mmCIF file of C-alpha atoms in Angstrom:
data_model
loop_
_atom_site.group_PDB
_atom_site.id
_atom_site.type_symbol
_atom_site.label_atom_id
_atom_site.label_comp_id
_atom_site.label_asym_id
_atom_site.label_seq_id
_atom_site.Cartn_x
_atom_site.Cartn_y
_atom_site.Cartn_z
ATOM 1 C CA UNK P 1 0.017 0.005 0.001
ATOM 2 C CA UNK P 2 1.636 3.142 -1.311
ATOM 3 C CA UNK P 3 -0.595 5.929 -0.391
ATOM 4 C CA UNK P 4 0.173 9.581 -0.203
ATOM 5 C CA UNK P 5 1.912 10.837 3.030
ATOM 6 C CA UNK P 6 -0.664 12.550 5.318
ATOM 7 C CA UNK P 7 -0.238 16.374 5.817
ATOM 8 C CA UNK P 8 -2.183 18.774 8.019
ATOM 9 C CA UNK P 9 -2.239 22.377 7.220
ATOM 10 C CA UNK P 10 -4.184 25.341 8.599
ATOM 11 C CA UNK P 11 -5.803 27.873 6.291
ATOM 12 C CA UNK P 12 -7.624 30.624 8.281
ATOM 13 C CA UNK P 13 -10.040 28.671 10.316
ATOM 14 C CA UNK P 14 -9.839 25.565 8.506
ATOM 15 C CA UNK P 15 -7.660 22.706 9.377
ATOM 16 C CA UNK P 16 -7.104 20.493 6.385
ATOM 17 C CA UNK P 17 -6.166 16.900 6.325
ATOM 18 C CA UNK P 18 -4.904 15.213 3.188
ATOM 19 C CA UNK P 19 -3.341 11.970 2.363
ATOM 20 C CA UNK P 20 -3.511 8.516 3.875
ATOM 21 C CA UNK P 21 -3.665 8.357 7.764
ATOM 22 C CA UNK P 22 -2.910 4.864 9.062
ATOM 23 C CA UNK P 23 -1.386 3.274 12.268
ATOM 24 C CA UNK P 24 1.954 4.165 11.075
ATOM 25 C CA UNK P 25 1.411 7.829 10.423
ATOM 26 C CA UNK P 26 -1.358 8.664 12.921
ATOM 27 C CA UNK P 27 1.005 9.893 15.653
ATOM 28 C CA UNK P 28 2.851 12.340 13.588
ATOM 29 C CA UNK P 29 -0.652 13.649 12.090
ATOM 30 C CA UNK P 30 -1.942 13.844 15.443
ATOM 31 C CA UNK P 31 0.970 16.079 16.671
ATOM 32 C CA UNK P 32 0.897 18.296 13.493
ATOM 33 C CA UNK P 33 -2.899 18.900 14.101
ATOM 34 C CA UNK P 34 -2.475 19.554 17.890
ATOM 35 C CA UNK P 35 0.360 22.083 16.944
ATOM 36 C CA UNK P 36 -2.036 24.000 14.660
ATOM 37 C CA UNK P 37 -5.110 23.716 17.118
ATOM 38 C CA UNK P 38 -2.733 25.288 19.678
ATOM 39 C CA UNK P 39 -1.586 28.035 17.299
ATOM 40 C CA UNK P 40 -5.129 29.162 16.594
ATOM 41 C CA UNK P 41 -7.414 30.932 18.949
ATOM 42 C CA UNK P 42 -10.448 30.493 16.848
ATOM 43 C CA UNK P 43 -13.063 27.814 16.434
ATOM 44 C CA UNK P 44 -12.046 25.551 13.619
ATOM 45 C CA UNK P 45 -13.525 23.616 10.857
ATOM 46 C CA UNK P 46 -11.594 20.412 10.096
ATOM 47 C CA UNK P 47 -11.855 19.434 6.378
ATOM 48 C CA UNK P 48 -11.410 15.821 5.813
ATOM 49 C CA UNK P 49 -12.417 15.951 2.213
ATOM 50 C CA UNK P 50 -8.710 15.211 1.001
ATOM 51 C CA UNK P 51 -8.121 12.449 3.435
ATOM 52 C CA UNK P 52 -7.762 9.113 1.694
ATOM 53 C CA UNK P 53 -8.487 6.800 4.483
ATOM 54 C CA UNK P 54 -11.343 5.563 6.862
ATOM 55 C CA UNK P 55 -9.672 3.607 9.795
ATOM 56 C CA UNK P 56 -10.490 3.348 13.479
ATOM 57 C CA UNK P 57 -7.127 5.285 14.148
ATOM 58 C CA UNK P 58 -8.609 8.142 12.111
ATOM 59 C CA UNK P 59 -11.424 8.110 14.748
ATOM 60 C CA UNK P 60 -9.062 8.161 17.522
ATOM 61 C CA UNK P 61 -7.002 10.938 16.023
ATOM 62 C CA UNK P 62 -10.222 12.954 15.592
ATOM 63 C CA UNK P 63 -11.256 12.200 19.270
ATOM 64 C CA UNK P 64 -7.906 13.626 20.500
ATOM 65 C CA UNK P 65 -8.084 16.807 18.655
ATOM 66 C CA UNK P 66 -11.638 17.232 19.852
ATOM 67 C CA UNK P 67 -10.559 16.777 23.398
ATOM 68 C CA UNK P 68 -7.717 19.180 22.970
ATOM 69 C CA UNK P 69 -9.922 21.818 21.451
ATOM 70 C CA UNK P 70 -12.602 21.589 24.327
ATOM 71 C CA UNK P 71 -9.875 21.743 26.997
ATOM 72 C CA UNK P 72 -8.908 25.017 25.114
ATOM 73 C CA UNK P 73 -12.391 26.248 24.805
ATOM 74 C CA UNK P 74 -12.296 25.854 21.043
ATOM 75 C CA UNK P 75 -14.894 24.193 19.005
ATOM 76 C CA UNK P 76 -14.049 21.686 16.096
ATOM 77 C CA UNK P 77 -16.588 21.005 13.322
ATOM 78 C CA UNK P 78 -15.720 18.145 10.906
ATOM 79 C CA UNK P 79 -16.572 18.515 7.330
ATOM 80 C CA UNK P 80 -15.806 16.486 4.150
ATOM 81 C CA UNK P 81 -16.484 13.134 6.115
ATOM 82 C CA UNK P 82 -16.328 10.093 3.684
ATOM 83 C CA UNK P 83 -19.153 7.865 3.832
ATOM 84 C CA UNK P 84 -17.068 5.098 4.944
ATOM 85 C CA UNK P 85 -15.738 6.946 7.787
ATOM 86 C CA UNK P 86 -19.049 8.267 8.789
ATOM 87 C CA UNK P 87 -20.179 4.688 8.891
ATOM 88 C CA UNK P 88 -17.606 3.563 11.025
ATOM 89 C CA UNK P 89 -18.184 6.296 13.443
ATOM 90 C CA UNK P 90 -21.955 5.509 13.317
ATOM 91 C CA UNK P 91 -21.030 1.795 14.087
ATOM 92 C CA UNK P 92 -19.182 2.444 17.198
ATOM 93 C CA UNK P 93 -21.177 5.356 18.436
ATOM 94 C CA UNK P 94 -18.691 7.949 18.087
ATOM 95 C CA UNK P 95 -20.675 9.857 15.456
ATOM 96 C CA UNK P 96 -22.504 11.660 18.386
ATOM 97 C CA UNK P 97 -19.208 12.923 19.996
ATOM 98 C CA UNK P 98 -17.672 14.326 16.709
ATOM 99 C CA UNK P 99 -19.481 17.522 15.621
ATOM 100 C CA UNK P 100 -20.223 17.165 11.797
ATOM 101 C CA UNK P 101 -20.726 13.457 11.887
ATOM 102 C CA UNK P 102 -24.065 13.002 13.437
ATOM 103 C CA UNK P 103 -26.058 15.410 10.809
ATOM 104 C CA UNK P 104 -24.668 13.045 8.022
ATOM 105 C CA UNK P 105 -25.398 9.788 9.870
ATOM 106 C CA UNK P 106 -29.011 10.951 10.594
ATOM 107 C CA UNK P 107 -30.007 11.562 7.211
ATOM 108 C CA UNK P 108 -28.400 8.279 6.083
ATOM 109 C CA UNK P 109 -30.357 6.334 8.843
ATOM 110 C CA UNK P 110 -33.642 7.983 7.681
ATOM 111 C CA UNK P 111 -32.902 6.343 4.291
ATOM 112 C CA UNK P 112 -32.236 2.984 5.732
ATOM 113 C CA UNK P 113 -35.470 2.825 8.139
#
């Protein structure tokens, strides 16, 4: 598996995650994101649309970022969530804890009822 190296950048109030996050890269991605969250005083949107993976380590990463933001009285809202990552979050019940996930999964659940 030779996916692109993950990168986290801050553009205004948007934290952009691109590339493939996996168990080998998640620690460096977490540290990079935490650096940007600490550097910003504003609430942030976390754009996941350029991220190439849906893995449980991604959910762990997003929860860590969310906890850090809450501790700093910042809000994070996740956008560009892939269908696979959203499904994984819903399956584990984490969609309710990650702002931006539950709205997507609620509309999907209506179609499956």
